[in-house]
GROMACS .gro file of N, CA and C in nm:
model
  495
    1UNK      N    1   2.409   4.649  -5.720
    1UNK     CA    2   2.470   4.530  -5.716
    1UNK      C    3   2.630   4.543  -5.654
    2UNK      N    4   2.668   4.511  -5.550
    2UNK     CA    5   2.794   4.524  -5.493
    2UNK      C    6   2.886   4.386  -5.533
    3UNK      N    7   3.007   4.413  -5.572
    3UNK     CA    8   3.076   4.282  -5.602
    3UNK      C    9   3.203   4.284  -5.481
    4UNK      N   10   3.211   4.183  -5.408
    4UNK     CA   11   3.326   4.171  -5.341
    4UNK      C   12   3.423   4.122  -5.405
    5UNK      N   13   3.525   4.207  -5.404
    5UNK     CA   14   3.647   4.172  -5.497
    5UNK      C   15   3.767   4.121  -5.406
    6UNK      N   16   3.807   3.995  -5.434
    6UNK     CA   17   3.891   3.940  -5.332
    6UNK      C   18   4.016   4.030  -5.365
    7UNK      N   19   4.101   4.039  -5.250
    7UNK     CA   20   4.250   4.076  -5.236
    7UNK      C   21   4.348   3.997  -5.259
    8UNK      N   22   4.464   4.021  -5.306
    8UNK     CA   23   4.560   3.917  -5.337
    8UNK      C   24   4.621   3.869  -5.203
    9UNK      N   25   4.679   3.748  -5.192
    9UNK     CA   26   4.726   3.707  -5.073
    9UNK      C   27   4.830   3.799  -5.000
   10UNK      N   28   4.890   3.853  -5.103
   10UNK     CA   29   5.007   3.932  -5.026
   10UNK      C   30   4.975   4.058  -4.915
   11UNK      N   31   4.856   4.089  -4.989
   11UNK     CA   32   4.800   4.213  -4.906
   11UNK      C   33   4.711   4.193  -4.802
   12UNK      N   34   4.653   4.051  -4.810
   12UNK     CA   35   4.591   3.994  -4.693
   12UNK      C   36   4.698   3.957  -4.583
   13UNK      N   37   4.783   3.907  -4.629
   13UNK     CA   38   4.901   3.877  -4.536
   13UNK      C   39   4.977   4.002  -4.453
   14UNK      N   40   4.996   4.097  -4.544
   14UNK     CA   41   5.036   4.195  -4.468
   14UNK      C   42   4.945   4.262  -4.333
   15UNK      N   43   4.796   4.258  -4.371
   15UNK     CA   44   4.718   4.310  -4.284
   15UNK      C   45   4.710   4.211  -4.199
   16UNK      N   46   4.730   4.104  -4.203
   16UNK     CA   47   4.734   3.973  -4.105
   16UNK      C   48   4.870   3.992  -4.004
   17UNK      N   49   4.975   4.035  -4.050
   17UNK     CA   50   5.099   4.067  -3.979
   17UNK      C   51   5.071   4.197  -3.890
   18UNK      N   52   5.009   4.277  -3.921
   18UNK     CA   53   5.005   4.390  -3.872
   18UNK      C   54   4.892   4.397  -3.765
   19UNK      N   55   4.773   4.289  -3.789
   19UNK     CA   56   4.680   4.278  -3.694
   19UNK      C   57   4.739   4.216  -3.578
   20UNK      N   58   4.844   4.139  -3.608
   20UNK     CA   59   4.908   4.073  -3.478
   20UNK      C   60   5.013   4.156  -3.401
   21UNK      N   61   5.028   4.266  -3.474
   21UNK     CA   62   5.126   4.352  -3.404
   21UNK      C   63   5.273   4.319  -3.407
   22UNK      N   64   5.291   4.262  -3.517
   22UNK     CA   65   5.449   4.204  -3.505
   22UNK      C   66   5.530   4.249  -3.637
   23UNK      N   67   5.655   4.242  -3.615
   23UNK     CA   68   5.742   4.306  -3.734
   23UNK      C   69   5.772   4.178  -3.808
   24UNK      N   70   5.822   4.192  -3.911
   24UNK     CA   71   5.875   4.069  -3.993
   24UNK      C   72   5.959   3.938  -3.950
   25UNK      N   73   6.039   4.014  -3.851
   25UNK     CA   74   6.128   3.916  -3.748
   25UNK      C   75   6.045   3.845  -3.647
   26UNK      N   76   5.989   3.904  -3.611
   26UNK     CA   77   5.882   3.848  -3.475
   26UNK      C   78   5.789   3.764  -3.545
   27UNK      N   79   5.716   3.766  -3.645
   27UNK     CA   80   5.618   3.671  -3.729
   27UNK      C   81   5.722   3.550  -3.749
   28UNK      N   82   5.829   3.604  -3.846
   28UNK     CA   83   5.929   3.464  -3.862
   28UNK      C   84   5.953   3.386  -3.742
   29UNK      N   85   5.974   3.410  -3.669
   29UNK     CA   86   6.044   3.342  -3.529
   29UNK      C   87   5.908   3.268  -3.476
   30UNK      N   88   5.751   3.331  -3.477
   30UNK     CA   89   5.648   3.268  -3.433
   30UNK      C   90   5.630   3.151  -3.548
   31UNK      N   91   5.666   3.177  -3.671
   31UNK     CA   92   5.614   3.068  -3.770
   31UNK      C   93   5.734   2.970  -3.778
   32UNK      N   94   5.861   2.990  -3.730
   32UNK     CA   95   5.958   2.903  -3.755
   32UNK      C   96   5.988   2.910  -3.877
   33UNK      N   97   6.010   3.030  -3.958
   33UNK     CA   98   6.067   3.053  -4.086
   33UNK      C   99   6.157   3.167  -4.082
   34UNK      N  100   6.253   3.168  -4.176
   34UNK     CA  101   6.342   3.284  -4.174
   34UNK      C  102   6.264   3.392  -4.195
   35UNK      N  103   6.336   3.552  -4.165
   35UNK     CA  104   6.270   3.653  -4.211
   35UNK      C  105   6.281   3.681  -4.352
   36UNK      N  106   6.371   3.630  -4.407
   36UNK     CA  107   6.352   3.633  -4.564
   36UNK      C  108   6.227   3.555  -4.623
   37UNK      N  109   6.202   3.436  -4.562
   37UNK     CA  110   6.086   3.373  -4.621
   37UNK      C  111   5.951   3.477  -4.575
   38UNK      N  112   5.919   3.553  -4.481
   38UNK     CA  113   5.829   3.648  -4.448
   38UNK      C  114   5.813   3.748  -4.560
   39UNK      N  115   5.928   3.796  -4.601
   39UNK     CA  116   5.959   3.914  -4.696
   39UNK      C  117   5.907   3.854  -4.835
   40UNK      N  118   5.938   3.745  -4.849
   40UNK     CA  119   5.888   3.672  -4.989
   40UNK      C  120   5.759   3.653  -4.995
   41UNK      N  121   5.692   3.629  -4.876
   41UNK     CA  122   5.538   3.578  -4.878
   41UNK      C  123   5.466   3.743  -4.906
   42UNK      N  124   5.532   3.831  -4.840
   42UNK     CA  125   5.490   3.950  -4.816
   42UNK      C  126   5.484   4.026  -4.945
   43UNK      N  127   5.593   4.017  -5.025
   43UNK     CA  128   5.591   4.087  -5.159
   43UNK      C  129   5.522   3.972  -5.277
   44UNK      N  130   5.470   3.853  -5.241
   44UNK     CA  131   5.426   3.771  -5.339
   44UNK      C  132   5.524   3.713  -5.407
   45UNK      N  133   5.629   3.708  -5.370
   45UNK     CA  134   5.738   3.616  -5.473
   45UNK      C  135   5.732   3.458  -5.430
   46UNK      N  136   5.666   3.428  -5.306
   46UNK     CA  137   5.651   3.279  -5.282
   46UNK      C  138   5.518   3.295  -5.194
   47UNK      N  139   5.450   3.177  -5.165
   47UNK     CA  140   5.345   3.161  -5.071
   47UNK      C  141   5.384   3.054  -4.956
   48UNK      N  142   5.322   3.052  -4.844
   48UNK     CA  143   5.321   2.950  -4.767
   48UNK      C  144   5.231   2.840  -4.784
   49UNK      N  145   5.297   2.730  -4.769
   49UNK     CA  146   5.193   2.607  -4.797
   49UNK      C  147   5.064   2.594  -4.682
   50UNK      N  148   4.981   2.526  -4.723
   50UNK     CA  149   4.862   2.519  -4.656
   50UNK      C  150   4.870   2.503  -4.478
   51UNK      N  151   4.975   2.415  -4.416
   51UNK     CA  152   4.971   2.428  -4.292
   51UNK      C  153   5.016   2.576  -4.231
   52UNK      N  154   5.114   2.608  -4.298
   52UNK     CA  155   5.145   2.752  -4.258
   52UNK      C  156   5.060   2.861  -4.283
   53UNK      N  157   4.954   2.861  -4.360
   53UNK     CA  158   4.839   2.972  -4.387
   53UNK      C  159   4.776   2.945  -4.270
   54UNK      N  160   4.751   2.799  -4.243
   54UNK     CA  161   4.624   2.776  -4.141
   54UNK      C  162   4.698   2.816  -4.004
   55UNK      N  163   4.809   2.788  -3.980
   55UNK     CA  164   4.862   2.845  -3.858
   55UNK      C  165   4.870   2.988  -3.861
   56UNK      N  166   4.900   3.059  -3.940
   56UNK     CA  167   4.900   3.211  -3.920
   56UNK      C  168   4.740   3.243  -3.919
   57UNK      N  169   4.653   3.170  -3.986
   57UNK     CA  170   4.508   3.238  -3.982
   57UNK      C  171   4.436   3.193  -3.813
   58UNK      N  172   4.499   3.094  -3.768
   58UNK     CA  173   4.464   3.055  -3.636
   58UNK      C  174   4.534   3.167  -3.519
   59UNK      N  175   4.639   3.209  -3.579
   59UNK     CA  176   4.674   3.325  -3.501
   59UNK      C  177   4.585   3.448  -3.503
   60UNK      N  178   4.578   3.482  -3.621
   60UNK     CA  179   4.502   3.607  -3.657
   60UNK      C  180   4.370   3.606  -3.600
   61UNK      N  181   4.300   3.482  -3.584
   61UNK     CA  182   4.187   3.479  -3.553
   61UNK      C  183   4.149   3.523  -3.441
   62UNK      N  184   4.231   3.517  -3.325
   62UNK     CA  185   4.227   3.578  -3.183
   62UNK      C  186   4.187   3.748  -3.214
   63UNK      N  187   4.277   3.808  -3.285
   63UNK     CA  188   4.248   3.946  -3.328
   63UNK      C  189   4.135   3.975  -3.413
   64UNK      N  190   4.109   3.912  -3.530
   64UNK     CA  191   4.030   3.965  -3.630
   64UNK      C  192   3.978   3.831  -3.689
   65UNK      N  193   3.853   3.759  -3.659
   65UNK     CA  194   3.835   3.634  -3.736
   65UNK      C  195   3.796   3.648  -3.899
   66UNK      N  196   3.729   3.790  -3.902
   66UNK     CA  197   3.690   3.832  -4.049
   66UNK      C  198   3.837   3.818  -4.136
   67UNK      N  199   3.944   3.873  -4.085
   67UNK     CA  200   4.061   3.865  -4.149
   67UNK      C  201   4.114   3.725  -4.171
   68UNK      N  202   4.097   3.666  -4.075
   68UNK     CA  203   4.167   3.495  -4.062
   68UNK      C  204   4.092   3.449  -4.195
   69UNK      N  205   3.952   3.457  -4.188
   69UNK     CA  206   3.860   3.401  -4.298
   69UNK      C  207   3.921   3.431  -4.440
   70UNK      N  208   3.941   3.589  -4.451
   70UNK     CA  209   3.976   3.624  -4.589
   70UNK      C  210   4.106   3.575  -4.593
   71UNK      N  211   4.203   3.574  -4.505
   71UNK     CA  212   4.350   3.477  -4.540
   71UNK      C  213   4.347   3.352  -4.610
   72UNK      N  214   4.252   3.270  -4.537
   72UNK     CA  215   4.256   3.154  -4.592
   72UNK      C  216   4.149   3.160  -4.730
   73UNK      N  217   4.087   3.253  -4.731
   73UNK     CA  218   4.016   3.258  -4.889
   73UNK      C  219   4.111   3.295  -4.961
   74UNK      N  220   4.199   3.377  -4.974
   74UNK     CA  221   4.294   3.438  -5.039
   74UNK      C  222   4.396   3.335  -5.097
   75UNK      N  223   4.395   3.209  -4.993
   75UNK     CA  224   4.495   3.133  -5.033
   75UNK      C  225   4.429   3.005  -5.084
   76UNK      N  226   4.296   3.038  -5.115
   76UNK     CA  227   4.202   2.927  -5.158
   76UNK      C  228   4.178   2.818  -5.084
   77UNK      N  229   4.162   2.838  -4.935
   77UNK     CA  230   4.151   2.733  -4.832
   77UNK      C  231   4.013   2.769  -4.753
   78UNK      N  232   3.935   2.645  -4.756
   78UNK     CA  233   3.811   2.661  -4.667
   78UNK      C  234   3.857   2.689  -4.522
   79UNK      N  235   3.776   2.785  -4.461
   79UNK     CA  236   3.788   2.832  -4.298
   79UNK      C  237   3.770   2.682  -4.242
   80UNK      N  238   3.862   2.687  -4.136
   80UNK     CA  239   3.844   2.590  -4.019
   80UNK      C  240   3.835   2.662  -3.906
   81UNK      N  241   3.779   2.624  -3.789
   81UNK     CA  242   3.789   2.659  -3.677
   81UNK      C  243   3.939   2.656  -3.610
   82UNK      N  244   3.973   2.748  -3.537
   82UNK     CA  245   4.145   2.756  -3.507
   82UNK      C  246   4.154   2.653  -3.370
   83UNK      N  247   4.236   2.582  -3.362
   83UNK     CA  248   4.250   2.521  -3.231
   83UNK      C  249   4.264   2.615  -3.096
   84UNK      N  250   4.228   2.591  -2.984
   84UNK     CA  251   4.244   2.656  -2.860
   84UNK      C  252   4.409   2.702  -2.839
   85UNK      N  253   4.447   2.803  -2.792
   85UNK     CA  254   4.556   2.843  -2.747
   85UNK      C  255   4.669   2.822  -2.833
   86UNK      N  256   4.636   2.846  -2.970
   86UNK     CA  257   4.708   2.834  -3.074
   86UNK      C  258   4.821   2.946  -3.090
   87UNK      N  259   4.788   3.066  -3.034
   87UNK     CA  260   4.866   3.172  -3.036
   87UNK      C  261   4.965   3.158  -2.958
   88UNK      N  262   4.951   3.132  -2.804
   88UNK     CA  263   5.024   3.104  -2.715
   88UNK      C  264   5.133   3.013  -2.738
   89UNK      N  265   5.077   2.890  -2.784
   89UNK     CA  266   5.184   2.784  -2.823
   89UNK      C  267   5.279   2.836  -2.937
   90UNK      N  268   5.251   2.901  -3.023
   90UNK     CA  269   5.320   2.926  -3.151
   90UNK      C  270   5.399   3.034  -3.120
   91UNK      N  271   5.374   3.126  -3.010
   91UNK     CA  272   5.474   3.235  -2.965
   91UNK      C  273   5.561   3.168  -2.893
   92UNK      N  274   5.524   3.082  -2.818
   92UNK     CA  275   5.626   3.004  -2.712
   92UNK      C  276   5.738   2.915  -2.764
   93UNK      N  277   5.709   2.922  -2.907
   93UNK     CA  278   5.814   2.842  -3.000
   93UNK      C  279   5.765   2.676  -3.007
   94UNK      N  280   5.662   2.638  -2.931
   94UNK     CA  281   5.612   2.509  -2.960
   94UNK      C  282   5.601   2.446  -3.085
   95UNK      N  283   5.631   2.338  -3.128
   95UNK     CA  284   5.612   2.303  -3.275
   95UNK      C  285   5.455   2.281  -3.264
   96UNK      N  286   5.392   2.277  -3.376
   96UNK     CA  287   5.265   2.252  -3.403
   96UNK      C  288   5.241   2.087  -3.389
   97UNK      N  289   5.126   2.049  -3.321
   97UNK     CA  290   5.090   1.898  -3.300
   97UNK      C  291   5.108   1.814  -3.434
   98UNK      N  292   5.175   1.723  -3.408
   98UNK     CA  293   5.173   1.629  -3.554
   98UNK      C  294   5.055   1.591  -3.617
   99UNK      N  295   5.077   1.581  -3.754
   99UNK     CA  296   4.930   1.550  -3.812
   99UNK      C  297   4.957   1.418  -3.866
  100UNK      N  298   4.837   1.339  -3.867
  100UNK     CA  299   4.851   1.193  -3.895
  100UNK      C  300   4.772   1.189  -4.013
  101UNK      N  301   4.833   1.129  -4.120
  101UNK     CA  302   4.753   1.110  -4.234
  101UNK      C  303   4.774   0.962  -4.283
  102UNK      N  304   4.708   0.912  -4.411
  102UNK     CA  305   4.741   0.790  -4.456
  102UNK      C  306   4.883   0.836  -4.548
  103UNK      N  307   4.917   0.716  -4.604
  103UNK     CA  308   5.011   0.736  -4.702
  103UNK      C  309   4.994   0.833  -4.831
  104UNK      N  310   5.065   0.930  -4.867
  104UNK     CA  311   5.038   1.013  -4.954
  104UNK      C  312   5.033   0.939  -5.094
  105UNK      N  313   4.928   1.018  -5.145
  105UNK     CA  314   4.878   0.939  -5.310
  105UNK      C  315   5.018   0.939  -5.402
  106UNK      N  316   5.019   0.847  -5.481
  106UNK     CA  317   5.142   0.835  -5.566
  106UNK      C  318   5.123   0.968  -5.659
  107UNK      N  319   5.255   0.994  -5.667
  107UNK     CA  320   5.256   1.094  -5.769
  107UNK      C  321   5.213   1.108  -5.897
  108UNK      N  322   5.165   1.206  -5.943
  108UNK     CA  323   5.101   1.219  -6.101
  108UNK      C  324   5.136   1.315  -6.183
  109UNK      N  325   5.298   1.340  -6.171
  109UNK     CA  326   5.366   1.429  -6.254
  109UNK      C  327   5.429   1.537  -6.155
  110UNK      N  328   5.481   1.629  -6.216
  110UNK     CA  329   5.551   1.718  -6.151
  110UNK      C  330   5.491   1.782  -6.026
  111UNK      N  331   5.526   1.808  -5.916
  111UNK     CA  332   5.453   1.896  -5.833
  111UNK      C  333   5.463   2.038  -5.876
  112UNK      N  334   5.339   2.082  -5.785
  112UNK     CA  335   5.316   2.218  -5.837
  112UNK      C  336   5.450   2.340  -5.833
  113UNK      N  337   5.466   2.402  -5.911
  113UNK     CA  338   5.574   2.514  -5.931
  113UNK      C  339   5.591   2.587  -5.799
  114UNK      N  340   5.468   2.637  -5.733
  114UNK     CA  341   5.477   2.717  -5.591
  114UNK      C  342   5.522   2.636  -5.498
  115UNK      N  343   5.503   2.484  -5.495
  115UNK     CA  344   5.538   2.421  -5.386
  115UNK      C  345   5.688   2.417  -5.386
  116UNK      N  346   5.736   2.368  -5.528
  116UNK     CA  347   5.871   2.337  -5.555
  116UNK      C  348   5.956   2.458  -5.506
  117UNK      N  349   5.896   2.572  -5.543
  117UNK     CA  350   5.985   2.692  -5.516
  117UNK      C  351   5.993   2.713  -5.373
  118UNK      N  352   5.886   2.692  -5.303
  118UNK     CA  353   5.871   2.679  -5.127
  118UNK      C  354   5.988   2.591  -5.087
  119UNK      N  355   6.014   2.483  -5.133
  119UNK     CA  356   6.112   2.397  -5.087
  119UNK      C  357   6.274   2.453  -5.124
  120UNK      N  358   6.280   2.491  -5.252
  120UNK     CA  359   6.392   2.551  -5.305
  120UNK      C  360   6.447   2.668  -5.215
  121UNK      N  361   6.352   2.738  -5.180
  121UNK     CA  362   6.368   2.880  -5.093
  121UNK      C  363   6.394   2.852  -4.948
  122UNK      N  364   6.332   2.743  -4.900
  122UNK     CA  365   6.382   2.693  -4.776
  122UNK      C  366   6.493   2.651  -4.767
  123UNK      N  367   6.559   2.578  -4.839
  123UNK     CA  368   6.669   2.518  -4.856
  123UNK      C  369   6.786   2.608  -4.883
  124UNK      N  370   6.745   2.700  -4.984
  124UNK     CA  371   6.844   2.813  -4.999
  124UNK      C  372   6.856   2.905  -4.849
  125UNK      N  373   6.753   2.936  -4.789
  125UNK     CA  374   6.761   3.019  -4.687
  125UNK      C  375   6.837   2.933  -4.568
  126UNK      N  376   6.831   2.799  -4.559
  126UNK     CA  377   6.911   2.737  -4.461
  126UNK      C  378   7.059   2.733  -4.497
  127UNK      N  379   7.089   2.729  -4.647
  127UNK     CA  380   7.217   2.714  -4.662
  127UNK      C  381   7.284   2.860  -4.682
  128UNK      N  382   7.195   2.983  -4.666
  128UNK     CA  383   7.237   3.095  -4.698
  128UNK      C  384   7.317   3.128  -4.840
  129UNK      N  385   7.216   3.072  -4.937
  129UNK     CA  386   7.245   3.050  -5.086
  129UNK      C  387   7.154   3.126  -5.166
  130UNK      N  388   7.160   3.144  -5.259
  130UNK     CA  389   7.065   3.206  -5.392
  130UNK      C  390   6.985   3.059  -5.402
  131UNK      N  391   6.858   3.085  -5.439
  131UNK     CA  392   6.785   2.962  -5.476
  131UNK      C  393   6.812   2.897  -5.589
  132UNK      N  394   6.864   2.980  -5.677
  132UNK     CA  395   6.901   2.901  -5.821
  132UNK      C  396   6.996   2.806  -5.810
  133UNK      N  397   7.093   2.840  -5.703
  133UNK     CA  398   7.213   2.752  -5.673
  133UNK      C  399   7.159   2.638  -5.592
  134UNK      N  400   7.071   2.627  -5.557
  134UNK     CA  401   7.003   2.516  -5.490
  134UNK      C  402   6.920   2.399  -5.580
  135UNK      N  403   6.876   2.463  -5.685
  135UNK     CA  404   6.796   2.344  -5.769
  135UNK      C  405   6.851   2.247  -5.793
  136UNK      N  406   7.009   2.244  -5.861
  136UNK     CA  407   7.086   2.116  -5.882
  136UNK      C  408   7.094   2.039  -5.777
  137UNK      N  409   7.138   2.076  -5.648
  137UNK     CA  410   7.170   1.995  -5.578
  137UNK      C  411   7.036   1.910  -5.498
  138UNK      N  412   6.927   1.990  -5.511
  138UNK     CA  413   6.817   1.949  -5.451
  138UNK      C  414   6.773   1.834  -5.535
  139UNK      N  415   6.772   1.862  -5.671
  139UNK     CA  416   6.702   1.781  -5.766
  139UNK      C  417   6.818   1.635  -5.752
  140UNK      N  418   6.936   1.672  -5.744
  140UNK     CA  419   7.027   1.530  -5.739
  140UNK      C  420   6.975   1.459  -5.590
  141UNK      N  421   6.968   1.533  -5.500
  141UNK     CA  422   6.921   1.464  -5.348
  141UNK      C  423   6.808   1.395  -5.349
  142UNK      N  424   6.704   1.436  -5.436
  142UNK     CA  425   6.580   1.385  -5.435
  142UNK      C  426   6.558   1.263  -5.554
  143UNK      N  427   6.625   1.316  -5.642
  143UNK     CA  428   6.657   1.173  -5.758
  143UNK      C  429   6.725   1.047  -5.660
  144UNK      N  430   6.829   1.055  -5.588
  144UNK     CA  431   6.886   0.965  -5.518
  144UNK      C  432   6.808   0.922  -5.442
  145UNK      N  433   6.731   0.983  -5.353
  145UNK     CA  434   6.652   0.942  -5.252
  145UNK      C  435   6.524   0.845  -5.311
  146UNK      N  436   6.467   0.902  -5.428
  146UNK     CA  437   6.389   0.810  -5.500
  146UNK      C  438   6.431   0.698  -5.565
  147UNK      N  439   6.590   0.696  -5.597
  147UNK     CA  440   6.658   0.564  -5.639
  147UNK      C  441   6.650   0.451  -5.543
  148UNK      N  442   6.651   0.518  -5.411
  148UNK     CA  443   6.704   0.434  -5.305
  148UNK      C  444   6.582   0.374  -5.224
  149UNK      N  445   6.465   0.447  -5.280
  149UNK     CA  446   6.339   0.403  -5.220
  149UNK      C  447   6.324   0.469  -5.074
  150UNK      N  448   6.383   0.582  -5.045
  150UNK     CA  449   6.400   0.649  -4.946
  150UNK      C  450   6.279   0.753  -4.914
  151UNK      N  451   6.175   0.759  -4.834
  151UNK     CA  452   6.067   0.858  -4.833
  151UNK      C  453   6.127   0.996  -4.769
  152UNK      N  454   6.087   1.151  -4.802
  152UNK     CA  455   6.141   1.254  -4.753
  152UNK      C  456   6.094   1.247  -4.594
  153UNK      N  457   5.984   1.185  -4.570
  153UNK     CA  458   5.990   1.192  -4.419
  153UNK      C  459   6.085   1.116  -4.332
  154UNK      N  460   6.134   0.987  -4.395
  154UNK     CA  461   6.243   0.940  -4.310
  154UNK      C  462   6.375   1.002  -4.337
  155UNK      N  463   6.408   1.089  -4.449
  155UNK     CA  464   6.514   1.144  -4.434
  155UNK      C  465   6.485   1.282  -4.341
  156UNK      N  466   6.395   1.346  -4.342
  156UNK     CA  467   6.370   1.447  -4.219
  156UNK      C  468   6.384   1.414  -4.088
  157UNK      N  469   6.345   1.285  -4.059
  157UNK     CA  470   6.356   1.218  -3.936
  157UNK      C  471   6.515   1.198  -3.906
  158UNK      N  472   6.581   1.121  -4.001
  158UNK     CA  473   6.741   1.113  -3.992
  158UNK      C  474   6.773   1.229  -3.976
  159UNK      N  475   6.786   1.329  -4.058
  159UNK     CA  476   6.843   1.461  -4.025
  159UNK      C  477   6.841   1.508  -3.885
  160UNK      N  478   6.697   1.507  -3.848
  160UNK     CA  479   6.660   1.583  -3.721
  160UNK      C  480   6.724   1.516  -3.606
  161UNK      N  481   6.751   1.372  -3.624
  161UNK     CA  482   6.844   1.281  -3.531
  161UNK      C  483   6.973   1.333  -3.532
  162UNK      N  484   7.020   1.332  -3.638
  162UNK     CA  485   7.179   1.378  -3.664
  162UNK      C  486   7.215   1.528  -3.594
  163UNK      N  487   7.119   1.596  -3.598
  163UNK     CA  488   7.147   1.748  -3.556
  163UNK      C  489   7.138   1.728  -3.388
  164UNK      N  490   7.058   1.612  -3.320
  164UNK     CA  491   7.071   1.613  -3.193
  164UNK      C  492   7.230   1.539  -3.148
  165UNK      N  493   7.284   1.511  -3.223
  165UNK     CA  494   7.413   1.401  -3.196
  165UNK      C  495   7.519   1.533  -3.182
   0.00000   0.00000   0.00000
C-alpha cells in the first residue's frame, strides 16, 4: 500500500515559483506583493491568503496542472479551474477582477492568527518597519474604525482615492 504524503506549503510554493521560471522579485511583482513577502511565504514564516494562493495556482496551472492542484491542496483549498489568460493579465500588472460577495459574516471572535500576521506583515512591508512595531498602531486604527462604524473596505477605498490626489 502506498501513502501519498502531502508536502508542506512552503515546499510546494518553491516548486511553483521555479515552475514559473521566476525569481522572488519577479513573482513578487506579478502577485503585487513585496519580495520580502515572497521570502516569508517560501520560508513558511507566513502564508498567502486564499485569493493569493488561487492566483498563484492559476499562473502555475499553465505550466503544470498537477502542481497547481497540489499547491491548492497544500493550502487546504479545493481545486478550481483557472480563468483564461490569468498569467498574461497578472504578469502585465493588471489587477485581478473584483469579487462580489454578500456582506461578510459578523465576527465570531478573534481573527485567525495567520490572517492577522499577514495583515501585520503587509503593513510592516509598506511602512518599512518590523512587524512587531506595527501591531499597536494597527490595533489602534482598527479599534477606532470599529468605534466609528467604518468598514475596512471603505477605508481601503478612501486611502486609494487619497493616493490619486
